[in-house]
Amino acid sequence: MVTTRRKSAVAPVHVVVAEPESDSDSSEQFSDDGDFVQGSLSARKRASVAMPKAKRQKVADTPTTSTSISANAKAKAKPPPKRRRGKDLSLLPTMPLDILFEILGQLSPRDLLILTRTNTLFRKTLLEKNAQCVWVSARGFHGVPEPPTDFSERRWAGLLYSNHCQVKGCGAPGVRKVDWFLRKRICTQCKKDHYMVHSKFKTKHPDLDNEILKYIPSTHVGPWANGYSGRSKYYWETDIPAVAEEWEPLEHAAAMGSAAAKKAFAEWKADRAQWIQDTLKDAHVYQQWEVRGSGMSVAEMNRKSRLEGVTSRLLQLGYQRDDIEVAISVRTVGIYTGTPTVTDSIWAKLRTKLEPKVIEEKTRRLSREVANVNMYDGFLSTLRPLERYQCPPASFLRILPEVSALINAEDAVVTVQDFQPIITNMAAHLNKYQGDFQASIIATIPASERDGVADPLDIARFAFSCQATSQWGPSQCSKFLSGWEMIASHPCDGHWRFNEPILQANIGHQVTYNVTASAIASTLIRLVGLDPKTARIADIEQRNGRFVCGSCRVTNTTTVHNWRSAVMHGCPAYRGQSPCPAVFRLATQEEAAKAQAATLAIIEHDGRVWSCNHCAAHIELHNCRRKPDILEHLRNQHAITEPQILQDYFLNMKCGDVCDKPLVITIPKVKNTNNKPHNYRCLQCPGGGRNRRFIMEGVISHIKAKHGVVVPKLAIDYAVDPVVPVPRI
């Protein structure tokens, strides 16, 4: 017969004896990794918690013999009831580790973090190497992303779930957001105290090269940004001297000319640059998790994974993400329940239910957008091609509230007539769009440089680049742009098309100020004798200067640039081209004459760079024609026998790659009439310049031009070999 326990109204209190902790401090402190931990208790208080007070035993007066016998008899007749044992966690420390880890693995990383702060025993157990599986299991079960390679599991949980500022000596509570680019949780005051903006780097660290900033993590969210990203870069001030400790000895050793030191410095840069790149990629992953996945239940994560699997399948069939997101969601039948993985068999069943919804949404959207595009094309046909090819694509209409309301309407049938009021005011819409576009570009120029300049887009020293991402891959355009006409007509990655039957989401302004290109442009302006502060684009083009890069390898030919191709030559990589540490000089009279003659031949005869200003037949890049062909087109199609440039035809700025192409000129070499020995080599070049020899004047000129050393020194910048055969000229 099973004996049941009698229920009691009050369960007894069982006290867990905690492992002793440090007696150093009883206040709240922060660990070395920035995690918030509780201070220890004093020995006296710890003893009082560990050992419960014994109940005082009641002592009565000495009983009589009869009273004592009566009490003993009652005790024997009715034994005291057994009290039910209450539930507690006192048995957890006595469990085998594999069972304990299995239990703890069901908790969330936040719970494990709290558990490490319970007492020293739990903290020590969970921080052992064999407890790593517990943290990994907790992360996987609750959809928490993996930590960076330089983070431990507990430090990662502390970053994710502690809401205190991690700066030592601060510990301010209520810090809700993590800066994923710096991998720190920092309060606003500490950001103001410890952030260093990019523009103040030289002021605070005048002895360091600007290049070091490429290898230090940075963030675009400033201390006053309220969580919004800006254009300035901010660095954690203690990161700079820490990286400088590694940078300076490597840089100094490389400057001494040792090939091994240069290789070590290059390897350090490559490793550090890869770490920065990995940090940026991880930051975007963590941001997405924070917005979409943090705090999700297992069921919600399963629905999200199922929706992503279905979306991927529909994208492979050629449907657009906009149509898919409108047609289906996590609440759609077929998505709300089921396994998170969409296998081939599951997709075969879901496709018959979900694909018709996407097709219906696509048909509805296309009917409205085609009407919108047709109306916009009708408006563009009223413009001269010289004006039309600088107009934005039809996708810019998406930012207009009137257009968005029509395209996103849920029930009413939208016709061409509904867009008529928008087309009537199209000139005003275009002017506003282009004005906003110009203002956004100008805003990327530092305020100190554009102060007092009436039209920055007309100044030659202000150079820009396109940062639009290619639709076929992760690469960026990065093309050099100068002047409003070149920017407005920039055909970036096929987005700027007028006959597009389907509107993509509006492309944001991607043109930004380029510091490197602007510095090169300023140098070229000085070389032709103009003032960079006031020289306009028309001024430098009127000078028609030609330039030669002194850093490129000297052969029996010379590459001559105009000012635009020279800037592009020294800019960051553009479509796979490698940047050059260019040091330019003015071309000689002979070099300039040959280059100008070749450019004139391209523009006047051979180059397909001209467009008709009376029809749109040659407005696109692939339809441009040679000048003789355009003149013939004007005579035959438009009956114009004496066409005027800009009025009847124009040089299409979309063809800048043809007009600004560097020209390779063959210049006969001057023989060394003095028979000076070619026994000097440059120690600054890779390999100590073993494969190239100079006369003394030549090596000094080479080091000044290519390596920027004003006063080259023997045995440091160049060396002399006793016997070197004179190469043939």
XYZ file of C-alpha atoms in Angstrom:
729
model
C 0.000 0.000 0.000
C 1.393 3.394 -1.053
C 1.642 5.863 1.732
C 0.876 9.422 0.684
C 2.373 12.471 2.317
C 0.156 14.814 4.256
C -0.014 18.219 2.613
C 1.202 21.104 4.658
C 0.180 24.709 4.303
C 3.747 26.026 4.617
C 6.818 24.431 3.047
C 10.014 24.578 5.049
C 12.827 26.769 3.783
C 15.932 24.917 2.608
C 19.106 26.934 2.375
C 21.767 26.218 -0.285
C 25.261 26.546 1.096
C 27.139 28.696 -1.447
C 30.792 28.345 -2.287
C 32.883 31.057 -0.608
C 33.647 34.101 -2.789
C 36.242 36.831 -2.566
C 36.049 39.085 0.461
C 37.636 42.038 -1.288
C 34.516 44.132 -1.955
C 30.796 43.966 -1.377
C 29.744 46.415 -4.075
C 28.816 45.799 -7.722
C 31.830 45.551 -10.035
C 32.732 44.881 -13.675
C 34.844 42.069 -14.986
C 37.760 42.506 -17.361
C 35.589 41.684 -20.378
C 33.089 44.392 -19.455
C 30.466 42.058 -18.020
C 28.468 43.265 -15.042
C 28.976 41.051 -11.936
C 27.773 41.165 -8.358
C 30.179 41.912 -5.568
C 30.885 39.331 -2.870
C 29.448 39.257 0.613
C 31.408 39.882 3.768
C 32.498 36.834 5.767
C 30.142 37.627 8.589
C 27.120 38.072 6.362
C 28.068 35.011 4.313
C 28.205 32.920 7.424
C 24.796 34.188 8.500
C 23.322 33.210 5.144
C 25.020 29.836 5.013
C 24.063 28.721 8.554
C 20.408 29.253 9.486
C 19.731 30.184 13.094
C 18.739 27.292 15.355
C 15.329 27.550 16.930
C 15.389 28.380 20.615
C 14.212 25.402 22.674
C 11.417 26.165 25.063
C 12.305 25.291 28.670
C 9.434 24.850 31.067
C 9.471 24.652 34.841
C 10.434 21.293 36.338
C 7.392 19.102 35.812
C 5.901 16.843 38.392
C 6.214 13.121 38.047
C 2.597 12.647 36.997
C 2.775 15.409 34.408
C 5.946 13.934 32.862
C 4.433 10.462 32.661
C 1.276 11.855 31.051
C 3.304 13.784 28.412
C 5.399 10.711 27.569
C 2.300 8.638 27.179
C 0.787 11.162 24.724
C 4.009 11.217 22.728
C 4.014 7.455 22.374
C 0.352 7.345 21.515
C 0.554 9.963 18.670
C 3.933 10.499 16.922
C 4.462 13.925 15.309
C 3.515 14.060 11.583
C 6.279 14.096 8.985
C 6.521 17.409 7.184
C 6.678 17.357 3.377
C 10.068 18.249 1.899
C 9.881 21.503 -0.144
C 11.271 21.931 -3.707
C 14.719 23.524 -4.045
C 17.876 23.456 -6.193
C 20.189 22.102 -3.512
C 20.671 18.835 -5.425
C 21.957 20.490 -8.619
C 25.597 20.663 -7.438
C 25.479 16.947 -6.582
C 24.349 15.818 -10.054
C 26.738 14.240 -12.564
C 28.121 16.843 -14.943
C 26.648 15.278 -18.100
C 23.136 15.406 -16.633
C 23.679 18.916 -15.272
C 24.943 20.129 -18.657
C 21.944 18.555 -20.388
C 19.636 20.531 -18.109
C 21.546 23.788 -18.405
C 21.700 23.450 -22.186
C 17.936 24.039 -22.336
C 18.340 27.500 -20.839
C 18.888 30.659 -22.871
C 22.303 32.385 -22.935
C 20.747 35.143 -20.822
C 19.790 32.587 -18.144
C 23.264 31.061 -18.214
C 24.768 34.505 -17.772
C 22.563 35.126 -14.729
C 23.474 31.698 -13.382
C 27.200 32.545 -13.503
C 26.433 35.421 -11.163
C 24.581 33.242 -8.662
C 27.629 31.968 -6.798
C 31.218 30.961 -7.356
C 30.400 27.266 -7.789
C 28.071 27.850 -10.764
C 30.403 30.469 -12.197
C 33.403 28.158 -12.034
C 31.436 25.229 -13.463
C 30.058 27.169 -16.449
C 33.405 28.773 -17.270
C 35.268 25.484 -17.485
C 36.351 24.361 -20.975
C 34.181 21.255 -20.806
C 31.116 23.489 -20.303
C 31.546 25.065 -23.736
C 28.908 22.713 -25.151
C 26.311 24.188 -22.763
C 26.712 27.704 -24.165
C 26.757 26.452 -27.748
C 23.618 24.397 -27.177
C 21.836 27.350 -25.565
C 22.759 29.598 -28.480
C 21.593 27.130 -31.096
C 18.301 26.374 -29.373
C 17.395 30.069 -29.074
C 18.670 31.233 -32.480
C 21.533 33.388 -31.179
C 24.307 33.969 -33.779
C 27.815 32.669 -33.247
C 30.244 34.982 -31.446
C 33.214 36.554 -33.234
C 36.392 34.508 -33.165
C 37.969 36.793 -30.545
C 35.013 36.470 -28.124
C 34.409 33.732 -25.573
C 30.889 32.378 -25.201
C 30.363 34.067 -21.835
C 31.781 37.378 -23.014
C 29.434 37.176 -26.014
C 26.436 36.572 -23.746
C 27.555 39.493 -21.566
C 27.648 41.788 -24.599
C 24.222 40.661 -25.807
C 22.271 40.609 -22.550
C 23.923 42.958 -20.035
C 22.404 46.426 -20.221
C 25.251 48.230 -18.445
C 27.951 50.374 -20.053
C 31.083 48.261 -20.467
C 33.578 51.067 -19.914
C 35.545 50.468 -16.735
C 34.624 52.883 -14.010
C 31.237 53.705 -15.574
C 28.731 50.815 -15.554
C 25.764 53.096 -16.284
C 22.573 51.008 -16.551
C 19.951 51.168 -19.287
C 22.267 50.981 -22.328
C 19.889 49.390 -24.800
C 21.951 49.166 -27.990
C 25.241 47.521 -28.905
C 27.512 49.149 -31.477
C 28.168 46.066 -33.587
C 31.002 47.705 -35.539
C 32.997 48.400 -32.368
C 31.499 45.379 -30.548
C 30.866 47.403 -27.426
C 27.871 48.448 -25.337
C 28.607 52.068 -24.466
C 26.543 54.786 -22.826
C 26.126 58.189 -24.476
C 28.446 59.996 -22.070
C 31.271 57.517 -22.597
C 30.835 57.866 -26.361
C 31.269 61.619 -26.017
C 34.325 61.105 -23.815
C 36.072 58.344 -25.764
C 35.042 58.664 -29.427
C 37.483 60.284 -31.842
C 36.072 61.572 -35.122
C 38.063 60.976 -38.306
C 38.614 64.696 -38.954
C 40.490 65.166 -35.647
C 42.927 62.301 -36.141
C 45.849 64.454 -37.295
C 45.263 66.939 -34.479
C 45.455 64.274 -31.772
C 48.003 61.993 -33.448
C 50.250 64.179 -35.637
C 53.031 61.574 -35.738
C 50.863 58.787 -37.184
C 50.103 58.170 -40.852
C 46.450 58.444 -41.943
C 46.781 54.994 -43.489
C 46.681 53.388 -40.043
C 42.968 54.214 -39.805
C 42.277 51.574 -42.457
C 43.237 48.931 -39.916
C 41.256 50.220 -36.923
C 37.547 49.396 -36.443
C 35.205 52.365 -36.763
C 31.515 53.208 -36.558
C 29.276 55.702 -38.320
C 26.937 56.115 -35.334
C 28.149 59.125 -33.365
C 27.443 60.002 -29.733
C 24.594 62.360 -30.714
C 23.160 60.234 -33.530
C 20.368 58.589 -31.487
C 21.198 55.296 -33.147
C 21.217 56.652 -36.727
C 24.184 56.240 -39.033
C 25.954 59.330 -40.381
C 28.783 59.996 -42.810
C 31.561 60.644 -40.289
C 33.732 57.846 -38.946
C 34.280 57.459 -35.202
C 37.072 55.444 -33.577
C 37.423 54.195 -30.011
C 40.332 56.309 -28.783
C 42.200 53.515 -26.982
C 42.211 51.370 -30.146
C 44.525 53.829 -31.929
C 47.584 53.601 -29.606
C 47.047 49.853 -29.300
C 47.276 49.377 -33.069
C 50.071 51.964 -33.301
C 52.219 49.781 -31.012
C 52.147 47.099 -33.711
C 52.203 49.479 -36.675
C 55.180 51.704 -35.835
C 57.920 49.044 -35.439
C 56.748 47.254 -38.588
C 56.617 50.510 -40.553
C 60.063 51.552 -39.329
C 61.582 48.188 -40.208
C 60.022 48.278 -43.674
C 61.321 51.815 -44.264
C 64.876 50.576 -43.620
C 64.674 48.658 -46.876
C 64.737 45.057 -45.667
C 62.761 42.796 -47.986
C 61.742 40.541 -45.087
C 60.513 43.540 -43.070
C 58.493 44.848 -46.018
C 56.941 41.419 -46.491
C 56.075 41.200 -42.780
C 54.506 44.669 -42.892
C 52.474 43.756 -45.982
C 51.283 40.528 -44.351
C 50.263 42.412 -41.204
C 48.263 44.865 -43.298
C 46.574 42.073 -45.216
C 45.625 40.175 -42.045
C 44.390 43.312 -40.329
C 42.396 44.427 -43.374
C 40.764 40.994 -43.554
C 39.867 41.209 -39.854
C 38.267 44.632 -40.423
C 36.344 43.237 -43.394
C 35.123 40.266 -41.323
C 34.073 42.659 -38.553
C 31.951 44.663 -40.999
C 30.290 41.534 -42.390
C 29.581 40.196 -38.886
C 28.165 43.579 -37.823
C 25.490 43.434 -40.537
C 24.589 39.872 -39.507
C 24.257 40.883 -35.848
C 22.190 43.956 -36.757
C 19.736 41.803 -38.698
C 19.511 39.357 -35.803
C 18.896 42.191 -33.364
C 16.080 43.604 -35.493
C 14.456 40.363 -36.668
C 15.553 37.432 -34.576
C 16.271 38.659 -31.043
C 13.694 37.421 -28.608
C 11.883 35.161 -31.109
C 10.306 31.982 -29.929
C 11.177 28.671 -31.579
C 7.867 28.689 -33.474
C 8.449 32.213 -34.763
C 11.943 31.314 -35.912
C 10.575 28.247 -37.701
C 8.000 30.391 -39.530
C 10.680 32.914 -40.450
C 12.952 30.167 -41.814
C 10.071 28.615 -43.757
C 9.185 31.997 -45.284
C 12.814 32.594 -46.266
C 12.966 29.154 -47.890
C 9.795 29.789 -49.906
C 11.001 33.288 -50.862
C 14.280 31.846 -52.116
C 12.408 29.340 -54.276
C 10.200 32.055 -55.776
C 13.199 34.306 -56.465
C 14.794 31.444 -58.393
C 11.678 31.328 -60.568
C 12.215 34.979 -61.515
C 9.681 36.759 -59.299
C 10.598 40.036 -57.606
C 11.018 40.314 -53.866
C 8.546 43.218 -53.672
C 5.765 41.069 -55.142
C 6.631 38.120 -52.903
C 6.667 40.195 -49.708
C 3.246 41.689 -50.495
C 1.692 38.363 -51.523
C 2.827 36.089 -48.680
C 3.927 36.450 -45.060
C 4.462 34.310 -41.971
C 0.667 34.368 -41.475
C -0.057 32.856 -44.898
C -1.542 29.364 -44.939
C 1.317 27.004 -45.727
C 3.893 29.222 -44.001
C 2.378 29.553 -40.523
C 2.777 25.851 -39.725
C 5.280 23.264 -40.844
C 8.945 22.415 -40.667
C 11.481 25.255 -41.011
C 13.268 23.580 -43.945
C 11.581 23.760 -47.346
C 12.579 20.550 -49.138
C 11.804 19.711 -52.753
C 8.770 17.632 -51.777
C 7.406 20.355 -49.481
C 7.965 23.009 -52.160
C 6.093 20.922 -54.733
C 3.012 21.080 -52.471
C 3.397 24.740 -51.485
C 4.026 26.046 -54.998
C 0.492 25.310 -56.198
C -0.877 27.369 -53.283
C 1.565 30.269 -53.119
C 2.678 30.955 -56.697
C -0.793 32.107 -57.871
C -0.803 34.714 -55.073
C 2.526 36.132 -56.296
C 1.383 36.123 -59.939
C -1.769 38.006 -58.973
C 0.229 40.658 -57.116
C 2.728 40.952 -60.005
C -0.065 41.439 -62.561
C -1.745 44.091 -60.448
C 1.488 46.005 -59.913
C 2.613 45.807 -63.539
C -0.643 47.237 -64.850
C -0.097 50.307 -62.689
C 3.620 50.674 -63.201
C 3.433 50.285 -66.988
C 0.896 53.084 -67.040
C 3.266 55.148 -64.936
C 6.286 54.416 -67.166
C 4.350 55.088 -70.364
C 3.253 58.453 -69.056
C 6.839 59.313 -68.049
C 8.130 58.255 -71.485
C 5.525 60.490 -73.039
C 6.802 63.421 -71.012
C 10.459 62.667 -71.894
C 9.608 62.615 -75.590
C 8.767 66.327 -75.346
C 12.319 67.143 -74.211
C 15.413 67.633 -76.334
C 17.814 64.652 -76.017
C 20.494 66.878 -74.440
C 18.023 67.543 -71.605
C 16.457 64.101 -71.621
C 19.617 62.069 -71.124
C 20.285 63.941 -67.880
C 16.842 63.089 -66.472
C 16.587 60.368 -63.810
C 15.060 56.943 -64.563
C 11.372 56.332 -64.049
C 12.118 54.709 -60.701
C 12.602 58.157 -59.157
C 8.804 58.526 -59.294
C 8.526 55.968 -56.506
C 9.521 58.606 -53.955
C 6.527 60.772 -54.908
C 3.622 60.243 -52.473
C 1.096 60.587 -55.298
C 2.713 57.742 -57.287
C 3.133 55.463 -54.255
C -0.559 55.905 -53.368
C -1.620 54.833 -56.865
C 0.739 51.861 -57.209
C 0.033 50.539 -53.715
C -3.749 51.013 -53.820
C -5.503 47.826 -52.719
C -8.736 47.828 -54.662
C -9.394 50.565 -57.229
C -8.367 49.974 -60.869
C -5.646 52.446 -61.822
C -5.618 53.820 -65.371
C -3.357 56.139 -67.368
C -5.661 59.059 -66.617
C -4.960 58.689 -62.900
C -1.303 59.597 -63.533
C -2.127 62.672 -65.613
C -1.972 65.205 -62.717
C 1.517 63.889 -61.857
C 2.720 64.266 -65.460
C 1.287 67.772 -65.632
C 3.568 68.792 -62.753
C 6.488 66.633 -63.932
C 8.793 69.596 -64.593
C 8.423 70.701 -60.975
C 8.978 67.126 -59.742
C 12.145 66.817 -61.833
C 13.532 70.140 -60.651
C 12.942 69.185 -57.026
C 14.491 65.749 -57.490
C 17.592 67.124 -59.194
C 17.883 69.891 -56.611
C 17.728 67.347 -53.790
C 20.230 65.156 -55.635
C 22.696 68.029 -56.011
C 22.237 69.043 -52.372
C 22.934 65.473 -51.197
C 26.141 65.349 -53.257
C 27.350 68.735 -52.029
C 26.608 67.714 -48.431
C 29.257 64.965 -48.704
C 31.956 67.621 -49.192
C 33.476 68.707 -45.860
C 31.947 72.025 -44.803
C 35.364 73.614 -44.302
C 36.244 73.019 -47.973
C 33.015 74.193 -49.582
C 32.608 77.398 -47.531
C 32.413 80.422 -49.804
C 31.987 78.341 -52.990
C 28.872 79.318 -54.928
C 28.569 76.154 -57.069
C 30.790 73.308 -55.787
C 29.744 71.007 -58.637
C 31.364 73.417 -61.122
C 34.746 73.491 -59.309
C 37.326 71.126 -60.815
C 38.997 70.122 -57.530
C 35.781 68.618 -56.143
C 35.820 65.038 -57.404
C 33.200 62.376 -56.679
C 32.690 58.655 -57.126
C 29.681 56.410 -57.562
C 29.162 53.944 -54.703
C 26.218 52.063 -56.237
C 26.423 48.294 -55.828
C 26.256 46.236 -58.982
C 23.073 44.228 -59.505
C 25.219 41.261 -60.627
C 27.482 41.048 -57.587
C 28.810 42.717 -54.430
C 31.239 45.018 -56.281
C 30.787 48.773 -56.357
C 30.946 51.069 -59.360
C 33.596 53.423 -57.833
C 33.818 55.463 -61.047
C 35.298 58.948 -60.910
C 32.738 61.706 -61.658
C 33.215 65.427 -62.040
C 30.599 68.097 -62.773
C 26.814 67.919 -62.751
C 26.458 66.902 -66.415
C 28.723 63.883 -65.917
C 26.965 62.928 -62.676
C 23.427 63.326 -64.035
C 24.177 61.248 -67.155
C 26.158 58.540 -65.359
C 24.836 55.168 -66.655
C 25.472 53.211 -63.465
C 25.162 49.426 -63.916
C 22.208 49.619 -66.280
C 19.842 51.261 -63.781
C 19.514 54.476 -65.811
C 17.246 53.161 -68.564
C 14.099 54.808 -69.883
C 12.447 51.860 -71.620
C 12.303 49.685 -68.509
C 8.864 48.018 -68.359
C 9.139 47.219 -64.640
C 9.946 49.790 -61.981
C 12.493 48.731 -59.429
C 12.513 50.265 -55.965
C 13.900 53.794 -56.086
C 17.688 53.927 -56.185
C 19.009 56.270 -53.524
C 21.681 58.850 -54.266
C 24.958 56.937 -54.485
C 27.404 59.701 -55.519
C 29.723 60.899 -52.753
C 32.792 63.112 -52.359
C 36.069 61.267 -52.989
C 38.995 62.550 -50.927
C 41.689 60.734 -52.927
C 40.360 61.841 -56.307
C 40.008 65.432 -55.104
C 43.621 65.518 -53.904
C 44.840 64.241 -57.284
C 42.646 66.768 -59.127
C 44.113 69.600 -57.039
C 47.651 68.483 -57.946
C 46.830 68.414 -61.661
C 45.250 71.878 -61.488
C 48.439 73.277 -59.984
C 50.547 71.586 -62.672
C 48.707 73.482 -65.420
C 49.152 76.758 -63.551
C 45.671 77.277 -62.081
C 44.485 77.859 -58.523
C 42.620 74.785 -57.180
C 40.388 76.966 -55.006
C 38.849 78.824 -57.936
C 39.544 76.761 -61.072
C 36.372 75.609 -62.793
C 36.003 72.460 -64.898
C 35.804 74.602 -68.035
C 39.093 76.282 -67.089
C 41.146 73.096 -66.815
C 39.569 71.665 -69.970
C 40.468 74.838 -71.831
C 44.128 74.389 -70.811
C 43.959 70.914 -72.424
C 46.877 69.702 -70.306
C 48.393 66.243 -70.587
C 50.042 64.299 -67.762
C 52.377 61.335 -67.294
C 52.516 59.123 -64.201
C 56.024 58.919 -62.798
C 55.189 55.822 -60.739
C 54.434 53.565 -63.706
C 57.115 51.316 -65.127
C 59.205 52.974 -67.809
C 59.265 51.082 -71.138
C 59.718 52.094 -74.757
C 56.241 53.679 -74.642
C 54.683 56.417 -72.518
C 51.075 56.517 -71.285
C 49.662 60.029 -71.471
C 46.512 61.097 -69.599
C 44.111 63.981 -69.807
C 43.045 65.350 -66.421
C 40.033 63.052 -66.019
C 41.893 59.830 -66.877
C 44.785 60.939 -64.651
C 42.443 61.254 -61.664
C 40.915 57.858 -62.428
C 44.406 56.341 -62.779
C 45.251 57.263 -59.198
C 41.808 56.576 -57.692
C 40.737 53.418 -55.806
C 39.942 50.369 -57.937
C 37.324 50.919 -60.636
C 35.865 47.786 -62.275
C 38.827 45.596 -61.446
C 41.552 48.181 -62.122
C 44.206 48.517 -59.434
C 44.898 51.993 -58.000
C 48.329 53.490 -58.583
C 50.322 55.571 -56.050
C 50.608 58.123 -58.828
C 53.064 61.026 -58.886
C 52.244 63.015 -62.021
C 54.299 65.359 -64.155
C 53.344 67.506 -67.101
C 53.833 65.764 -70.422
C 56.630 67.042 -72.585
C 55.758 69.113 -75.610
C 56.212 66.128 -77.914
C 54.168 63.793 -75.665
C 51.355 66.331 -75.317
C 51.216 66.999 -79.063
C 50.929 63.304 -79.929
C 48.293 62.682 -77.232
C 46.190 65.669 -78.274
C 46.316 64.580 -81.913
C 45.178 61.065 -80.962
C 42.333 62.425 -78.810
C 41.202 64.723 -81.593
C 41.120 61.771 -83.992
C 38.898 59.845 -81.572
C 36.460 62.722 -81.105
C 36.321 63.916 -84.701
C 36.521 60.667 -86.653
C 36.768 57.292 -84.897
C 34.978 57.541 -81.552
C 31.309 56.552 -81.178
C 30.632 59.395 -78.746
C 28.074 61.670 -80.496
C 24.277 61.905 -80.184
C 21.584 63.661 -82.173
C 19.758 66.469 -80.358
C 16.582 66.155 -82.462
C 15.628 62.508 -81.790
C 16.313 59.801 -79.211
C 17.800 57.330 -81.689
C 21.355 57.794 -80.380
C 20.792 58.835 -76.785
C 21.908 55.586 -75.166
C 25.540 54.583 -74.757
C 25.372 51.624 -77.134
C 23.648 53.742 -79.837
C 26.115 56.643 -79.959
C 27.698 57.305 -83.358
C 30.871 58.706 -84.896
C 30.765 62.371 -85.795
C 30.601 61.805 -89.594
C 27.671 59.408 -89.054
C 25.780 61.914 -86.882
C 26.278 64.688 -89.441
C 24.972 62.392 -92.161
C 21.991 61.441 -89.945
C 21.151 65.140 -89.461
C 21.279 65.760 -93.210
C 19.185 62.735 -94.185
C 16.677 62.518 -91.314
C 16.318 66.134 -90.221
C 17.347 68.049 -93.361
C 20.016 70.038 -91.501
C 22.935 70.835 -93.791
C 24.928 73.050 -91.450
C 24.477 71.499 -87.974
C 25.648 73.355 -84.879
C 27.127 71.609 -81.840
C 24.887 71.622 -78.725
C 21.996 72.836 -80.855
C 21.793 69.927 -83.309
C 24.186 67.351 -81.849
C 26.273 66.947 -78.695
C 29.138 64.986 -77.166
C 27.470 62.348 -74.975
C 28.993 62.369 -71.471
C 28.029 58.717 -71.055
C 30.958 57.979 -73.384
C 33.531 59.349 -70.956
C 35.460 56.070 -70.982
C 36.136 56.559 -74.707
C 36.972 60.272 -74.604
C 39.111 59.994 -71.470
C 40.952 56.825 -72.398
C 44.717 57.009 -71.635
C 46.827 57.086 -74.796
C 50.005 55.076 -75.267
C 52.629 57.117 -77.114
C 55.927 55.834 -78.500
C 58.740 58.314 -77.786
C 62.298 57.477 -78.955
C 64.682 57.248 -76.019
C 67.621 59.653 -75.735
C 70.893 57.798 -75.673
C 73.288 58.174 -72.782
C 75.897 60.276 -74.559
C 78.082 60.667 -71.477
C 78.488 56.895 -71.062
C 77.756 57.162 -67.360
C 77.600 53.744 -65.676
C 74.152 52.354 -64.875
C 75.198 50.982 -61.490
C 72.676 52.651 -59.179
C 69.559 50.878 -57.928
C 66.577 51.990 -55.837
C 66.258 50.398 -52.386
C 62.671 51.626 -52.072
C 61.471 49.415 -54.946
C 60.432 45.785 -54.281
C 63.405 43.464 -54.113
C 65.824 46.335 -53.647
C 65.591 47.279 -57.329
C 67.690 44.328 -58.477
C 66.092 44.250 -61.950
C 66.524 47.923 -62.796
C 69.611 50.170 -62.958
C 69.999 53.953 -63.197
C 72.646 56.546 -63.593
C 73.048 58.667 -60.462
C 70.777 61.501 -61.653
C 68.201 58.992 -62.787
C 67.886 57.134 -59.477
C 67.550 60.392 -57.533
C 64.853 61.643 -59.896
C 63.101 58.274 -59.718
C 63.057 58.204 -55.897
C 61.723 61.756 -55.688
C 58.971 61.139 -58.245
C 57.809 57.655 -57.301
C 58.566 57.339 -53.595
C 58.207 60.957 -52.503
C 61.628 61.166 -50.802
C 62.769 64.770 -51.097
C 66.440 64.157 -50.245
C 67.419 60.579 -51.164
C 70.289 59.159 -49.150
C 72.921 56.638 -50.152
C 72.548 53.166 -48.557
C 69.080 54.124 -47.283
C 67.167 55.067 -50.429
C 69.568 53.906 -53.139
C 72.697 51.800 -53.497
C 75.599 51.617 -55.922
C 76.956 48.340 -57.275
C 80.656 48.201 -58.204
C 80.287 46.485 -61.579
C 77.014 46.328 -63.508
C 76.843 45.816 -67.288
C 75.434 48.833 -69.100
C 72.053 47.809 -70.588
C 71.406 48.292 -74.259
C 69.398 51.374 -75.211
